[in-house]
CSV table of C-alpha atoms in Angstrom, one decimal:
chain,number,residue,atom,x,y,z
A,12,MET,CA,133.6,141.0,35.0
A,13,SER,CA,132.0,139.4,32.0
A,14,ARG,CA,133.7,136.5,30.4
A,15,THR,CA,134.2,136.6,26.6
A,16,GLY,CA,134.3,133.3,24.9
A,17,THR,CA,136.4,132.4,21.9
A,18,THR,CA,135.2,132.4,18.4
A,19,SER,CA,134.9,128.6,18.3
A,20,ASP,CA,132.6,128.8,21.4
A,21,ARG,CA,130.4,131.4,19.7
A,22,LEU,CA,130.0,129.4,16.5
A,23,THR,CA,129.6,126.0,18.1
A,24,CYS,CA,128.0,124.6,21.4
A,25,ALA,CA,128.3,121.5,23.4
A,26,PRO,CA,126.2,118.5,22.9
A,27,SER,CA,124.1,119.2,26.2
A,28,ARG,CA,123.2,122.7,25.0
A,29,ALA,CA,122.5,121.5,21.4
A,30,ALA,CA,120.1,118.8,22.8
A,31,ARG,CA,118.2,121.4,24.8
A,32,GLU,CA,117.9,123.8,21.9
A,33,LEU,CA,116.6,120.9,19.7
A,34,ASN,CA,114.2,119.7,22.3
A,35,LEU,CA,115.6,116.3,22.5
A,36,ARG,CA,116.7,114.1,25.4
A,37,ARG,CA,120.4,113.4,25.7
A,38,GLY,CA,119.9,109.8,24.5
A,39,GLU,CA,117.9,110.9,21.6
A,40,PHE,CA,120.4,113.5,20.6
A,41,ASP,CA,123.3,110.9,20.8
A,42,LEU,CA,121.3,108.5,18.7
A,43,ALA,CA,120.5,111.3,16.2
A,44,VAL,CA,124.3,112.0,15.9
A,45,ASP,CA,125.0,108.2,15.4
A,46,LEU,CA,122.3,108.1,12.6
A,47,GLY,CA,123.8,111.0,10.8
A,48,LEU,CA,120.8,113.2,11.4
A,49,ILE,CA,122.8,115.8,13.3
A,50,ARG,CA,126.1,116.8,12.0
A,51,THR,CA,129.0,117.5,14.4
A,52,VAL,CA,132.5,118.9,14.2
A,53,PRO,CA,135.6,118.0,16.4
A,54,ASP,CA,136.4,120.2,19.2
A,55,GLU,CA,139.6,122.2,18.7
A,56,GLY,CA,140.4,121.8,22.3
A,57,GLY,CA,140.2,118.0,22.2
A,58,GLY,CA,137.0,117.9,24.3
A,59,GLY,CA,135.0,115.7,21.9
A,60,ARG,CA,132.4,116.6,19.4
A,61,ARG,CA,130.4,119.9,19.0
A,62,VAL,CA,127.6,121.2,17.1
A,63,THR,CA,127.7,124.3,15.0
A,64,ARG,CA,125.0,127.0,15.3
A,65,ALA,CA,124.4,126.7,11.6
A,66,GLU,CA,123.4,123.0,12.0
A,67,ILE,CA,121.1,123.9,14.9
A,68,ALA,CA,119.4,126.6,12.7
A,69,ARG,CA,119.0,124.1,9.8
A,70,LEU,CA,117.3,121.5,12.1
A,71,ARG,CA,115.0,124.0,13.7
A,72,SER,CA,113.9,125.4,10.3
A,73,GLY,CA,112.9,121.9,9.1
A,74,ASP,CA,109.2,121.1,8.5
A,75,GLY,CA,107.5,119.7,11.6
A,76,PHE,CA,110.2,120.6,14.0
A,77,PRO,CA,110.7,119.0,16.6
A,78,ASP,CA,108.1,116.2,16.1
A,79,THR,CA,109.7,115.0,12.8
A,80,LEU,CA,113.2,114.8,14.3
A,81,ARG,CA,112.0,113.0,17.5
A,82,GLU,CA,110.0,110.4,15.5
A,83,ARG,CA,113.1,109.5,13.6
A,84,VAL,CA,115.0,108.7,16.6
A,85,ALA,CA,112.1,107.1,18.5
A,86,THR,CA,112.9,103.6,20.0
A,87,VAL,CA,110.9,100.7,21.3
A,88,GLY,CA,111.6,97.6,23.2
A,89,THR,CA,110.2,94.1,22.7
A,90,THR,CA,106.7,94.8,24.0
A,91,GLY,CA,106.5,98.1,22.1
A,92,GLY,CA,107.9,96.7,18.8
A,93,ALA,CA,105.5,93.6,19.0
A,94,GLN,CA,102.6,95.9,19.3
A,95,LEU,CA,103.9,98.2,16.5
A,96,MET,CA,104.3,95.1,14.2
A,97,GLU,CA,101.1,93.4,15.5
A,98,VAL,CA,102.8,90.1,16.3
A,99,PRO,CA,103.1,88.3,19.6
A,100,PRO,CA,106.2,89.2,21.8
A,101,THR,CA,107.5,85.7,21.4
A,102,ARG,CA,107.5,86.0,17.5
A,103,PHE,CA,109.2,89.4,17.8
A,104,THR,CA,111.9,88.0,20.0
A,105,SER,CA,112.4,85.1,17.6
A,106,LEU,CA,112.9,87.4,14.6
A,107,ALA,CA,115.3,89.6,16.6
A,108,ARG,CA,117.4,86.7,17.8
A,109,TYR,CA,117.6,85.3,14.3
A,110,GLY,CA,119.0,88.5,13.2
A,111,LEU,CA,116.2,89.9,11.1
A,112,LEU,CA,115.5,92.9,13.5
A,113,ILE,CA,118.7,94.8,14.2
A,114,PRO,CA,118.8,96.7,17.5
A,115,VAL,CA,120.1,100.2,17.6
A,116,THR,CA,121.0,100.5,21.3
A,117,PHE,CA,120.7,98.6,24.5
A,118,TYR,CA,120.7,99.2,28.3
A,119,LEU,CA,120.8,97.0,31.4
A,120,ASN,CA,118.1,97.3,34.0
A,121,ARG,CA,118.6,96.9,37.7
A,122,TYR,CA,118.5,93.0,37.5
A,123,ARG,CA,121.4,93.2,34.9
A,124,THR,CA,119.1,92.1,32.1
A,125,VAL,CA,120.0,93.3,28.7
A,126,VAL,CA,117.1,95.4,27.0
A,127,TRP,CA,117.5,95.8,23.5
A,128,LEU,CA,115.9,98.9,21.7
A,129,TYR,CA,115.0,99.1,18.1
A,130,LEU,CA,114.1,102.0,15.9
A,131,ALA,CA,110.4,102.4,15.5
A,132,GLU,CA,110.8,103.7,11.9
A,133,GLU,CA,112.7,100.6,10.9
A,134,LEU,CA,110.0,98.2,12.5
A,135,ARG,CA,107.3,100.0,10.6
A,136,GLN,CA,109.3,99.5,7.2
A,137,PHE,CA,109.9,95.8,8.0
A,138,ALA,CA,106.3,95.2,8.7
A,139,ALA,CA,105.3,97.0,5.5
A,140,GLU,CA,107.5,94.9,3.3
A,141,GLY,CA,105.4,92.3,1.4
A,142,SER,CA,108.1,89.7,1.5
A,143,ASN,CA,108.0,89.6,5.3
A,144,ALA,CA,104.3,88.9,5.5
A,145,ARG,CA,104.9,85.2,6.0
A,146,LEU,CA,107.2,85.8,8.9
A,147,LEU,CA,104.6,87.9,10.6
A,148,THR,CA,101.4,86.1,9.8
A,149,ALA,CA,102.2,82.3,9.5
A,150,ARG,CA,100.8,80.1,12.2
A,151,ARG,CA,104.3,78.8,13.1
A,152,THR,CA,107.7,80.3,12.9
A,153,PRO,CA,109.5,79.1,9.8
A,154,ALA,CA,111.6,75.9,10.4
A,155,GLU,CA,115.0,77.5,9.8
A,156,ILE,CA,114.3,80.0,12.5
A,157,ARG,CA,113.2,77.3,14.9
A,158,GLU,CA,116.3,75.3,14.3
A,159,GLY,CA,118.6,78.2,14.9
A,160,LEU,CA,116.9,79.2,18.1
A,161,LYS,CA,117.1,75.6,19.4
A,162,ALA,CA,120.8,75.8,18.8
A,163,GLY,CA,120.9,79.0,21.0
A,164,MET,CA,121.4,81.4,18.3
A,165,ASP,CA,121.3,85.1,19.3
A,166,ARG,CA,122.6,87.5,16.8
A,167,ARG,CA,121.4,90.7,18.6
A,168,PRO,CA,124.9,91.5,20.2
A,169,ARG,CA,126.7,90.8,16.9
A,170,ASN,CA,124.2,92.9,14.8
A,171,TRP,CA,124.6,95.8,17.4
A,172,ARG,CA,128.3,95.7,17.1
A,173,GLY,CA,128.2,95.7,13.3
A,174,ARG,CA,125.9,98.6,13.3
A,175,HIS,CA,127.7,100.5,15.9
A,176,VAL,CA,131.1,100.2,14.2
A,177,GLY,CA,129.4,102.0,11.2
A,178,PHE,CA,128.3,104.8,13.5
A,179,LEU,CA,131.9,105.2,14.7
A,180,THR,CA,133.5,105.1,11.3
A,181,ARG,CA,131.1,107.7,10.0
A,182,GLN,CA,132.0,110.1,12.8
A,183,ALA,CA,135.8,109.4,12.3
A,184,GLY,CA,135.5,111.1,8.9
A,185,ASP,CA,138.7,111.0,6.8
A,186,ASP,CA,141.1,110.5,9.7
A,187,PRO,CA,142.5,107.1,9.1
A,188,TRP,CA,143.8,106.8,12.6
A,189,ALA,CA,140.3,107.4,13.9
A,190,ARG,CA,138.7,104.9,11.6
A,191,ALA,CA,141.3,102.2,12.7
A,192,ALA,CA,140.6,103.1,16.3
A,193,ALA,CA,136.8,102.7,15.7
A,194,VAL,CA,137.4,99.2,14.6
A,195,ALA,CA,140.0,98.4,17.4
A,196,CYS,CA,137.7,99.5,20.2
A,197,LEU,CA,135.3,96.5,19.5
A,198,LEU,CA,138.1,93.9,19.5
A,199,ASP,CA,139.8,92.3,22.5
A,200,PRO,CA,143.0,94.0,23.5
A,201,ALA,CA,145.0,90.8,22.7
A,202,ASP,CA,143.7,90.8,19.1
A,203,VAL,CA,144.6,94.5,18.8
A,204,ALA,CA,148.1,93.8,20.1
A,205,ASP,CA,148.5,90.9,17.7
A,206,ILE,CA,147.6,93.1,14.7
A,207,VAL,CA,149.3,96.3,15.8
A,208,GLN,CA,152.6,95.3,17.4
A,209,ASP,CA,154.3,98.7,17.4
A,210,THR,CA,153.9,100.4,20.9
A,211,HIS,CA,153.8,103.9,19.3
A,212,GLU,CA,150.9,102.8,17.0
A,213,ARG,CA,148.9,101.3,19.8
A,214,ALA,CA,149.4,104.5,21.9
A,215,ARG,CA,148.0,106.6,18.9
A,216,LEU,CA,145.0,104.2,18.6
A,217,ALA,CA,144.3,104.7,22.3
A,218,ARG,CA,144.3,108.5,21.9
A,219,CYS,CA,141.9,108.2,18.9
A,220,ARG,CA,139.7,105.6,20.7
A,221,PRO,CA,136.0,106.6,20.5
A,222,ARG,CA,133.8,106.7,23.7
A,223,LEU,CA,131.6,103.6,23.9
A,224,PRO,CA,128.2,103.8,25.7
A,225,ALA,CA,128.8,103.7,29.5
A,226,HIS,CA,126.8,101.2,31.6
A,227,GLY,CA,127.2,101.3,35.3
A,228,ALA,CA,130.2,102.3,37.4
A,229,PRO,CA,133.6,101.2,36.0
A,230,GLY,CA,134.6,97.8,37.2
A,231,SER,CA,131.0,96.9,38.4
A,232,PRO,CA,129.3,93.7,37.2
A,233,THR,CA,127.0,95.8,35.0
A,234,ALA,CA,130.0,97.5,33.3
A,235,GLU,CA,131.7,94.1,32.8
A,236,LEU,CA,128.6,92.6,31.3
A,237,ALA,CA,128.2,95.6,28.9
A,238,GLU,CA,131.9,95.4,27.9
A,239,THR,CA,131.4,91.7,27.0
A,240,LEU,CA,128.3,92.6,24.7
A,241,MET,CA,130.5,95.3,23.0
A,242,THR,CA,133.5,93.1,22.4
A,243,ALA,CA,133.4,90.7,19.2
A,244,SER,CA,133.3,87.1,20.2
A,245,ASP,CA,132.2,85.0,17.3
A,246,PRO,CA,135.2,83.5,15.5
A,247,ASP,CA,134.0,84.7,12.0
A,248,GLU,CA,133.2,88.1,13.5
A,249,VAL,CA,136.7,88.4,15.1
A,250,ALA,CA,138.3,87.4,11.8
A,251,TRP,CA,136.3,90.1,10.0
A,252,PHE,CA,137.2,92.8,12.5
A,253,ARG,CA,140.9,91.8,12.5
A,254,ALA,CA,141.0,91.9,8.7
A,255,ASP,CA,139.4,95.3,8.7
A,256,LEU,CA,141.8,96.7,11.4
A,257,ALA,CA,144.8,95.4,9.4
A,258,HIS,CA,143.4,97.1,6.3
A,259,THR,CA,142.7,100.5,8.1
A,260,MET,CA,146.1,100.3,9.7
A,261,GLU,CA,147.9,100.1,6.3
A,262,ALA,CA,146.0,103.2,5.2
A,263,ALA,CA,146.8,105.0,8.3
A,264,ARG,CA,150.6,104.1,8.2
A,265,ARG,CA,150.6,105.2,4.6
A,266,HIS,CA,149.1,108.6,5.1
A,267,HIS,CA,150.2,109.5,8.6
A,268,PRO,CA,153.1,107.3,9.8
A,269,VAL,CA,154.1,107.5,13.4
A,270,ALA,CA,157.7,107.6,14.9
A,271,GLU,CA,160.0,104.6,14.9
A,272,ALA,CA,159.8,102.0,17.6
A,273,LEU,CA,160.9,102.8,21.0
A,274,ALA,CA,164.7,103.0,21.4
A,275,PRO,CA,166.4,100.0,23.3
A,276,ALA,CA,166.9,100.5,27.1
A,277,PRO,CA,170.6,101.5,28.0
A,278,PRO,CA,172.7,98.5,29.2
A,279,ALA,CA,173.3,98.3,33.0
A,280,GLY,CA,176.6,99.5,34.3
A,281,PRO,CA,179.0,102.3,33.3
A,282,ASP,CA,178.7,103.5,29.7
A,283,PRO,CA,181.7,102.1,27.8
A,284,LEU,CA,181.6,105.2,25.5
A,285,ALA,CA,181.6,107.7,28.4
A,286,PRO,CA,184.7,110.0,28.7
A,287,PRO,CA,187.1,109.4,31.6
A,288,PRO,CA,186.9,111.8,34.6
A,289,SER,CA,188.7,115.1,34.4
A,290,PRO,CA,192.0,115.2,36.3
A,291,ALA,CA,191.0,118.6,37.7
A,292,ALA,CA,188.4,116.8,39.8
A,293,GLY,CA,191.1,114.9,41.7
A,294,PRO,CA,191.4,111.3,42.4
A,295,ASP,CA,188.4,109.3,43.6
A,296,PRO,CA,188.6,108.9,47.2
A,297,LEU,CA,187.0,105.5,47.0
A,298,ALA,CA,189.7,104.3,44.5
A,299,GLN,CA,192.6,105.1,46.9
A,300,PRO,CA,194.4,102.0,48.3
A,301,PRO,CA,194.2,101.6,52.0
A,302,ALA,CA,197.0,103.1,54.1
A,303,PRO,CA,199.8,100.9,55.2
A,304,ALA,CA,199.5,99.4,58.7
A,305,ALA,CA,202.5,101.4,59.8
A,306,GLU,CA,200.7,104.7,59.1
A,307,GLN,CA,197.4,103.8,60.6
A,308,PRO,CA,196.5,105.2,64.1
A,309,ALA,CA,197.5,103.0,67.1
A,310,HIS,CA,193.9,102.1,68.0
A,311,LEU,CA,193.4,100.7,64.4
A,312,ALA,CA,196.7,98.9,64.1
A,313,PRO,CA,196.2,95.0,63.7
A,314,ILE,CA,197.3,92.9,66.7
A,315,SER,CA,197.9,89.3,67.2
A,316,PRO,CA,195.6,86.9,69.0
A,317,HIS,CA,198.1,86.7,71.9
A,318,GLY,CA,198.2,90.4,72.2
A,319,LEU,CA,194.4,90.6,72.2
A,320,LEU,CA,194.2,88.0,75.0
A,321,SER,CA,196.6,89.9,77.0
A,322,ARG,CA,194.8,93.2,76.5
A,323,LEU,CA,191.5,91.6,77.7
A,324,ARG,CA,193.2,90.2,80.8
A,325,ARG,CA,194.7,93.6,81.8
A,326,ARG,CA,191.2,95.1,81.5
A,327,GLY,CA,189.6,92.3,83.6
A,328,ARG,CA,187.4,91.2,80.8
A,329,ARG,CA,187.1,88.0,78.7
A,330,PRO,CA,185.3,87.4,75.5
A,331,ALA,CA,181.5,86.6,75.8
A,332,GLY,CA,180.6,82.8,75.7
A,333,ARG,CA,180.3,79.8,78.0
A,334,SER,CA,183.6,78.3,76.8
A,335,ARG,CA,186.8,79.4,78.6
A,336,ARG,CA,188.9,78.5,75.6
A,337,TYR,CA,189.1,81.2,72.9
A,338,ARG,CA,189.8,80.8,69.3
A,339,ILE,CA,190.5,84.0,67.3
A,340,THR,CA,191.6,83.1,63.9
A,341,ALA,CA,190.5,85.9,61.6
A,342,GLY,CA,190.5,89.7,61.7
A,343,TRP,CA,194.2,90.4,61.6
A,344,PRO,CA,196.8,90.3,58.9
A,345,PRO,CA,199.3,87.5,58.9
A,346,SER,CA,202.8,88.4,60.0
A,347,ASP,CA,206.2,86.7,60.6
A,348,GLU,CA,205.4,86.0,64.2
A,349,PHE,CA,202.2,84.2,63.4
A,350,PRO,CA,202.6,82.6,60.0
A,351,ASP,CA,199.0,81.2,59.9
A,352,ALA,CA,195.9,81.3,61.8
A,353,ARG,CA,196.1,77.8,63.4
A,354,GLY,CA,199.7,77.9,64.4
A,355,SER,CA,199.5,81.3,65.8
A,356,ASP,CA,196.9,80.4,68.4
A,357,PRO,CA,198.6,79.9,71.8
A,358,GLU,CA,196.0,77.3,72.8
A,359,GLU,CA,196.9,75.1,69.9
A,360,THR,CA,200.4,74.4,71.3
A,361,GLU,CA,201.4,72.3,74.3
A,362,SER,CA,202.8,75.2,76.1
A,363,GLY,CA,199.8,77.3,75.3
A,364,ARG,CA,197.5,74.5,76.8
A,365,ARG,CA,199.6,74.3,79.9
A,366,SER,CA,199.6,78.1,80.5
A,367,CYS,CA,195.8,78.2,80.1
A,368,SER,CA,195.3,75.4,82.7
A,369,VAL,CA,197.6,77.2,85.1
A,370,ARG,CA,195.6,80.5,84.7
A,371,ARG,CA,192.2,78.7,85.2
A,372,ARG,CA,193.5,77.1,88.5
A,373,ARG,CA,194.6,80.5,89.7
A,374,SER,CA,191.3,82.1,88.9
A,375,ALA,CA,189.5,79.5,90.6
A,376,GLY,CA,191.6,79.9,93.8
A,377,SER,CA,191.1,83.6,93.8
A,378,ARG,CA,187.3,83.3,93.5
């Protein structure tokens, strides 16, 4: 039986299919989408972004396809970039760490070393600028760059985050909540909770959160290192992201407000506003008072301590324990015959002590 796709499936295709039809690797395709070279549309089923057939036809009809498109998304590392700009690798690294060369993506190798990649087209443009000739051809690196590198300056992660948030904002389009989520995904969750205190709003931001590049298995050291690189860390950078998030949240609340805050939890115990139980249901058996002692069965009727001792003697048993003297002061209701627990015990009286002594002597003689 043939499967008939929907109209949306016939007019659009998944990113993997679009990459094959454009003769691009998946990484090259993703970078082309980030740079705005390939336009995408949201999936109606909530499965991410898709590419229309018309967009694929437009790209395939361009001059020099596919070489022109692949050249625009070509990336190089430190060694390739130094060769392209005709400078030593150390000079290239110094310019990149100082922030003059902005990386477009990165990955972590098997030694968990960060490898930054740069657009080859941008490096060619930087080398062609006459104002940058001194940075490339001078015998020594300029003094301001040397001082910054001695202080441990490395602006590559920060420049990547600033560039990537621009990519995510472009893909968000006109949706204010998606634009706010694009800024929030690069902030620490504690900073997001400080700016967006409503739980409903944070849940909506989580639903609109864009997918960041994956590096390693979730929870692995590689993934943790990549998450650190993708989270704003410099104080002034964090302040800028927080201000941007607050501004985008105001626009989101104004255009598409969410529901009110969560209702408070119901108080513990019975509801004071609940109606009383219906009389037709009958009285609650747990609420009935206990039956009087006279109406209880004989085997459940309370007995006095003296009566309990007599019953044990008739059965040839005595309470467990090493002591031969017994004290039973609880477990029966008071009566007129035994007004209190201490006075009712026969062993607490003189006559009771004599009778117990006689019983012990008789028991010893019988054994």
